[in-house]
Amino acid sequence: MLSPEELSALYLSAKVASFATLFCLPFAVVLAWVLARYEFRLKFLVEACLQLPMVLPPVVLGYLLLVLFGNQGMIGQYLNTLGLQLSFNWKGAVLASMIVAFPLMVQPIRLSFQLMNQQLEHIAGSLGAAPWKVFWSINLPLAIPGMLIGSILCFSRSLGEFGATITFVGNIPDETRTIPIAIYSLLQQPNGEEMAMRLVVLSIFLAFTALIANYFILQNYQRKLGG
């Protein structure tokens, strides 16, 4: 049985990861479509910015978020006037998770768009279908496997986010203390190793389950392409 502290961390992690995945999805679909179908002069810069969160130290991302979205930050001070506080708040943990996990969501969706048979689009267009209708009725349904894989990767990465989150929103029980932050906190406490180990095992189980689901979705998609 998990303690109330462990249950709180699990619930908060699931909430943060779910919101991060839902908010990332529409932006990821649009960006994946643009990168898959269009060539433009500054595309290499967009590609570099997309991959930047994957190579930057998470603490650097957290600090930049604090500078931009903190209570006195360049953007955060205006958000505060609207009643929206991100720093030291679970909503800020969602933002940090979105930025860190966003590249993992974009790539599978982009690959789905690239592998599509564009003749289907040309046929639909020749029959009088508008471009937006072709996208909604043909491209988007065919991209569902990539969207599922990207969502699983984004959700899993959000569950494990630590560095940017603790730098931006801190370590506040029942507010920003997700599973990784709870593990870190428990390891600093006397006799906290047992609870920390339970959370470690839970994290491994969740990550392994996500990878297995990702594998079967990919296998099913490959079989359909082969068929």
mmCIF file of C-alpha atoms in Angstrom:
data_model
loop_
_atom_site.group_PDB
_atom_site.id
_atom_site.type_symbol
_atom_site.label_atom_id
_atom_site.label_comp_id
_atom_site.label_asym_id
_atom_site.label_seq_id
_atom_site.Cartn_x
_atom_site.Cartn_y
_atom_site.Cartn_z
ATOM 1 C CA MET A 1 0.000 0.000 0.000
ATOM 2 C CA LEU A 2 1.228 3.469 -0.863
ATOM 3 C CA SER A 3 1.358 6.188 1.764
ATOM 4 C CA PRO A 4 -0.640 9.437 1.356
ATOM 5 C CA GLU A 5 2.582 11.200 0.329
ATOM 6 C CA GLU A 6 3.259 8.609 -2.365
ATOM 7 C CA LEU A 7 -0.331 8.702 -3.608
ATOM 8 C CA SER A 8 -0.158 12.491 -3.806
ATOM 9 C CA ALA A 9 3.019 12.309 -5.890
ATOM 10 C CA LEU A 10 1.471 9.683 -8.174
ATOM 11 C CA TYR A 11 -1.725 11.686 -8.669
ATOM 12 C CA LEU A 12 0.170 14.921 -9.319
ATOM 13 C CA SER A 13 2.522 13.222 -11.801
ATOM 14 C CA ALA A 14 -0.426 11.722 -13.694
ATOM 15 C CA LYS A 15 -2.214 15.076 -13.761
ATOM 16 C CA VAL A 16 0.839 16.989 -14.969
ATOM 17 C CA ALA A 17 1.701 14.377 -17.608
ATOM 18 C CA SER A 18 -1.901 14.211 -18.868
ATOM 19 C CA PHE A 19 -2.258 17.971 -19.260
ATOM 20 C CA ALA A 20 1.184 18.238 -20.866
ATOM 21 C CA THR A 21 0.274 15.556 -23.412
ATOM 22 C CA LEU A 22 -3.113 17.097 -24.239
ATOM 23 C CA PHE A 23 -1.685 20.597 -24.653
ATOM 24 C CA CYS A 24 1.269 19.395 -26.726
ATOM 25 C CA LEU A 25 -0.772 17.342 -29.193
ATOM 26 C CA PRO A 26 -2.344 20.061 -31.391
ATOM 27 C CA PHE A 27 0.925 22.021 -31.626
ATOM 28 C CA ALA A 28 2.851 18.836 -32.381
ATOM 29 C CA VAL A 29 0.460 17.892 -35.202
ATOM 30 C CA VAL A 30 0.766 21.311 -36.832
ATOM 31 C CA LEU A 31 4.553 21.454 -36.536
ATOM 32 C CA ALA A 32 4.963 17.856 -37.705
ATOM 33 C CA TRP A 33 2.834 18.597 -40.763
ATOM 34 C CA VAL A 34 4.859 21.695 -41.629
ATOM 35 C CA LEU A 35 8.197 19.911 -41.225
ATOM 36 C CA ALA A 36 7.031 16.872 -43.182
ATOM 37 C CA ARG A 37 5.468 18.671 -46.132
ATOM 38 C CA TYR A 38 7.187 22.041 -46.584
ATOM 39 C CA GLU A 39 10.682 23.256 -47.373
ATOM 40 C CA PHE A 40 11.635 26.783 -46.374
ATOM 41 C CA ARG A 41 14.801 28.780 -45.873
ATOM 42 C CA LEU A 42 14.982 28.725 -42.058
ATOM 43 C CA LYS A 43 13.804 25.162 -41.622
ATOM 44 C CA PHE A 44 17.143 24.163 -40.119
ATOM 45 C CA LEU A 45 16.616 26.711 -37.334
ATOM 46 C CA VAL A 46 13.167 25.313 -36.571
ATOM 47 C CA GLU A 47 14.675 21.806 -36.473
ATOM 48 C CA ALA A 48 17.439 22.991 -34.130
ATOM 49 C CA CYS A 49 15.002 24.758 -31.797
ATOM 50 C CA LEU A 50 12.804 21.655 -31.733
ATOM 51 C CA GLN A 51 15.703 19.443 -30.649
ATOM 52 C CA LEU A 52 17.224 21.987 -28.248
ATOM 53 C CA PRO A 53 15.346 20.763 -25.130
ATOM 54 C CA MET A 54 16.790 17.294 -25.762
ATOM 55 C CA VAL A 55 20.387 18.464 -25.470
ATOM 56 C CA LEU A 56 20.215 21.352 -23.005
ATOM 57 C CA PRO A 57 20.709 20.556 -19.309
ATOM 58 C CA PRO A 58 17.236 20.445 -17.714
ATOM 59 C CA VAL A 59 18.341 22.945 -15.071
ATOM 60 C CA VAL A 60 19.073 25.456 -17.839
ATOM 61 C CA LEU A 61 15.536 25.017 -19.181
ATOM 62 C CA GLY A 62 14.124 25.465 -15.693
ATOM 63 C CA TYR A 63 16.116 28.639 -15.153
ATOM 64 C CA LEU A 64 15.005 30.077 -18.509
ATOM 65 C CA LEU A 65 11.399 29.289 -17.616
ATOM 66 C CA LEU A 66 11.890 31.083 -14.297
ATOM 67 C CA VAL A 67 13.310 34.127 -16.074
ATOM 68 C CA LEU A 68 10.476 34.195 -18.588
ATOM 69 C CA PHE A 69 7.479 32.964 -16.600
ATOM 70 C CA GLY A 70 8.444 33.695 -12.984
ATOM 71 C CA ASN A 71 6.332 36.114 -10.961
ATOM 72 C CA GLN A 72 8.633 38.957 -12.034
ATOM 73 C CA GLY A 73 9.604 37.390 -15.353
ATOM 74 C CA MET A 74 9.310 39.037 -18.748
ATOM 75 C CA ILE A 75 6.077 37.166 -19.488
ATOM 76 C CA GLY A 76 5.090 35.977 -16.028
ATOM 77 C CA GLN A 77 4.512 39.474 -14.663
ATOM 78 C CA TYR A 78 1.806 40.057 -17.256
ATOM 79 C CA LEU A 79 0.275 36.638 -16.680
ATOM 80 C CA ASN A 80 0.053 37.453 -12.977
ATOM 81 C CA THR A 81 -2.125 40.458 -13.770
ATOM 82 C CA LEU A 82 -4.500 38.012 -15.463
ATOM 83 C CA GLY A 83 -4.504 35.770 -12.405
ATOM 84 C CA LEU A 84 -2.348 33.054 -13.971
ATOM 85 C CA GLN A 85 0.689 32.055 -11.915
ATOM 86 C CA LEU A 86 3.042 29.439 -13.325
ATOM 87 C CA SER A 87 6.104 29.498 -11.090
ATOM 88 C CA PHE A 88 5.878 27.346 -7.935
ATOM 89 C CA ASN A 89 2.581 25.983 -9.194
ATOM 90 C CA TRP A 90 1.531 22.684 -10.767
ATOM 91 C CA LYS A 91 0.629 24.562 -13.941
ATOM 92 C CA GLY A 92 4.281 25.503 -14.247
ATOM 93 C CA ALA A 93 5.175 21.827 -13.955
ATOM 94 C CA VAL A 94 2.889 21.208 -16.951
ATOM 95 C CA LEU A 95 4.719 23.888 -18.955
ATOM 96 C CA ALA A 96 8.134 22.463 -18.053
ATOM 97 C CA SER A 97 7.027 18.955 -19.014
ATOM 98 C CA MET A 98 5.593 20.206 -22.303
ATOM 99 C CA ILE A 99 8.843 21.835 -23.355
ATOM 100 C CA VAL A 100 10.984 18.857 -22.406
ATOM 101 C CA ALA A 101 8.695 16.226 -23.959
ATOM 102 C CA PHE A 102 7.509 18.123 -27.036
ATOM 103 C CA PRO A 103 10.296 16.888 -29.391
ATOM 104 C CA LEU A 104 9.455 13.272 -28.539
ATOM 105 C CA MET A 105 5.867 13.824 -29.616
ATOM 106 C CA VAL A 106 6.646 15.625 -32.870
ATOM 107 C CA GLN A 107 8.966 13.046 -34.417
ATOM 108 C CA PRO A 108 6.568 10.040 -34.652
ATOM 109 C CA ILE A 109 3.781 12.258 -36.000
ATOM 110 C CA ARG A 110 6.141 13.760 -38.551
ATOM 111 C CA LEU A 111 7.212 10.283 -39.656
ATOM 112 C CA SER A 112 3.556 9.287 -40.092
ATOM 113 C CA PHE A 113 2.971 12.249 -42.389
ATOM 114 C CA GLN A 114 6.126 11.504 -44.373
ATOM 115 C CA LEU A 115 5.162 7.852 -44.942
ATOM 116 C CA MET A 116 1.677 8.627 -46.237
ATOM 117 C CA ASN A 117 0.772 7.891 -49.829
ATOM 118 C CA GLN A 118 0.275 11.390 -51.224
ATOM 119 C CA GLN A 119 -1.638 10.007 -54.201
ATOM 120 C CA LEU A 120 -4.644 9.689 -51.888
ATOM 121 C CA GLU A 121 -4.492 13.444 -51.303
ATOM 122 C CA HIS A 122 -4.187 14.181 -55.025
ATOM 123 C CA ILE A 123 -7.175 11.947 -55.796
ATOM 124 C CA ALA A 124 -9.285 13.618 -53.125
ATOM 125 C CA GLY A 125 -8.245 17.035 -54.404
ATOM 126 C CA SER A 126 -9.107 16.103 -57.979
ATOM 127 C CA LEU A 127 -12.573 15.109 -56.783
ATOM 128 C CA GLY A 128 -13.111 18.594 -55.428
ATOM 129 C CA ALA A 129 -12.186 18.186 -51.766
ATOM 130 C CA ALA A 130 -10.775 21.338 -50.164
ATOM 131 C CA PRO A 131 -7.269 21.115 -48.646
ATOM 132 C CA TRP A 132 -8.609 21.358 -45.085
ATOM 133 C CA LYS A 133 -11.091 18.572 -45.773
ATOM 134 C CA VAL A 134 -8.338 16.372 -47.212
ATOM 135 C CA PHE A 135 -6.285 16.962 -44.079
ATOM 136 C CA TRP A 136 -9.133 16.141 -41.673
ATOM 137 C CA SER A 137 -10.520 13.170 -43.583
ATOM 138 C CA ILE A 138 -7.311 11.546 -44.909
ATOM 139 C CA ASN A 139 -4.103 12.862 -43.360
ATOM 140 C CA LEU A 140 -5.189 13.087 -39.743
ATOM 141 C CA PRO A 141 -6.748 9.594 -39.523
ATOM 142 C CA LEU A 142 -3.672 8.057 -41.161
ATOM 143 C CA ALA A 143 -1.463 9.858 -38.634
ATOM 144 C CA ILE A 144 -3.269 8.371 -35.617
ATOM 145 C CA PRO A 145 -0.596 5.675 -34.961
ATOM 146 C CA GLY A 146 2.104 8.340 -34.880
ATOM 147 C CA MET A 147 -0.061 10.492 -32.632
ATOM 148 C CA LEU A 148 -0.572 7.584 -30.236
ATOM 149 C CA ILE A 149 3.133 6.768 -30.140
ATOM 150 C CA GLY A 150 4.041 10.432 -29.685
ATOM 151 C CA SER A 151 1.483 10.828 -26.905
ATOM 152 C CA ILE A 152 2.818 7.772 -25.072
ATOM 153 C CA LEU A 153 6.387 9.069 -25.326
ATOM 154 C CA CYS A 154 5.332 12.546 -24.222
ATOM 155 C CA PHE A 155 3.333 11.204 -21.276
ATOM 156 C CA SER A 156 6.178 8.911 -20.188
ATOM 157 C CA ARG A 157 8.785 11.656 -20.461
ATOM 158 C CA SER A 158 6.551 14.013 -18.488
ATOM 159 C CA LEU A 159 6.229 11.436 -15.711
ATOM 160 C CA GLY A 160 10.017 11.359 -15.376
ATOM 161 C CA GLU A 161 10.719 15.078 -15.675
ATOM 162 C CA PHE A 162 12.814 16.383 -12.783
ATOM 163 C CA GLY A 163 15.474 19.012 -13.480
ATOM 164 C CA ALA A 164 13.459 21.706 -15.248
ATOM 165 C CA THR A 165 10.478 21.141 -12.968
ATOM 166 C CA ILE A 166 12.249 21.457 -9.633
ATOM 167 C CA THR A 167 14.148 24.529 -10.859
ATOM 168 C CA PHE A 168 11.019 26.292 -12.100
ATOM 169 C CA VAL A 169 8.302 25.267 -9.650
ATOM 170 C CA GLY A 170 10.260 23.976 -6.657
ATOM 171 C CA ASN A 171 9.467 21.098 -4.320
ATOM 172 C CA ILE A 172 6.088 21.818 -2.733
ATOM 173 C CA PRO A 173 4.110 18.879 -1.262
ATOM 174 C CA ASP A 174 0.712 18.312 -2.913
ATOM 175 C CA GLU A 175 1.447 21.097 -5.400
ATOM 176 C CA THR A 176 4.645 20.426 -7.384
ATOM 177 C CA ARG A 177 6.130 17.298 -5.776
ATOM 178 C CA THR A 178 5.837 14.783 -8.597
ATOM 179 C CA ILE A 179 7.221 11.225 -8.438
ATOM 180 C CA PRO A 180 10.852 12.116 -9.355
ATOM 181 C CA ILE A 181 10.879 15.047 -6.931
ATOM 182 C CA ALA A 182 9.291 12.878 -4.228
ATOM 183 C CA ILE A 183 12.020 10.249 -4.714
ATOM 184 C CA TYR A 184 14.671 12.951 -4.372
ATOM 185 C CA SER A 185 13.013 14.320 -1.229
ATOM 186 C CA LEU A 186 12.612 10.903 0.389
ATOM 187 C CA LEU A 187 16.277 10.086 -0.169
ATOM 188 C CA GLN A 188 17.155 13.181 1.854
ATOM 189 C CA GLN A 189 15.010 12.068 4.796
ATOM 190 C CA PRO A 190 15.925 9.565 7.505
ATOM 191 C CA ASN A 191 14.300 6.184 6.850
ATOM 192 C CA GLY A 192 12.893 7.397 3.552
ATOM 193 C CA GLU A 193 14.611 4.735 1.449
ATOM 194 C CA GLU A 194 11.702 2.280 1.636
ATOM 195 C CA MET A 195 9.150 4.737 0.275
ATOM 196 C CA ALA A 196 11.638 5.957 -2.305
ATOM 197 C CA MET A 197 12.194 2.382 -3.475
ATOM 198 C CA ARG A 198 8.449 1.842 -3.906
ATOM 199 C CA LEU A 199 8.254 4.939 -6.073
ATOM 200 C CA VAL A 200 11.289 3.800 -8.061
ATOM 201 C CA VAL A 201 9.634 0.433 -8.730
ATOM 202 C CA LEU A 202 6.402 2.208 -9.675
ATOM 203 C CA SER A 203 8.290 4.489 -12.075
ATOM 204 C CA ILE A 204 10.008 1.523 -13.722
ATOM 205 C CA PHE A 205 6.667 -0.260 -14.084
ATOM 206 C CA LEU A 206 4.989 2.775 -15.674
ATOM 207 C CA ALA A 207 7.895 3.364 -18.051
ATOM 208 C CA PHE A 208 8.074 -0.310 -19.035
ATOM 209 C CA THR A 209 4.318 -0.440 -19.645
ATOM 210 C CA ALA A 210 4.535 2.646 -21.865
ATOM 211 C CA LEU A 211 7.384 1.141 -23.894
ATOM 212 C CA ILE A 212 5.505 -2.146 -24.358
ATOM 213 C CA ALA A 213 2.406 -0.261 -25.532
ATOM 214 C CA ASN A 214 4.574 1.777 -27.884
ATOM 215 C CA TYR A 215 6.099 -1.431 -29.287
ATOM 216 C CA PHE A 216 2.757 -3.081 -30.050
ATOM 217 C CA ILE A 217 1.341 0.057 -31.657
ATOM 218 C CA LEU A 218 4.421 0.305 -33.877
ATOM 219 C CA GLN A 219 4.252 -3.391 -34.793
ATOM 220 C CA ASN A 220 0.572 -3.127 -35.692
ATOM 221 C CA TYR A 221 1.260 -0.053 -37.833
ATOM 222 C CA GLN A 222 4.103 -1.807 -39.653
ATOM 223 C CA ARG A 223 1.875 -4.813 -40.375
ATOM 224 C CA LYS A 224 -0.753 -2.531 -41.895
ATOM 225 C CA LEU A 225 1.872 -0.876 -44.073
ATOM 226 C CA GLY A 226 3.116 -4.288 -45.158
ATOM 227 C CA GLY A 227 -0.391 -5.395 -45.958
#
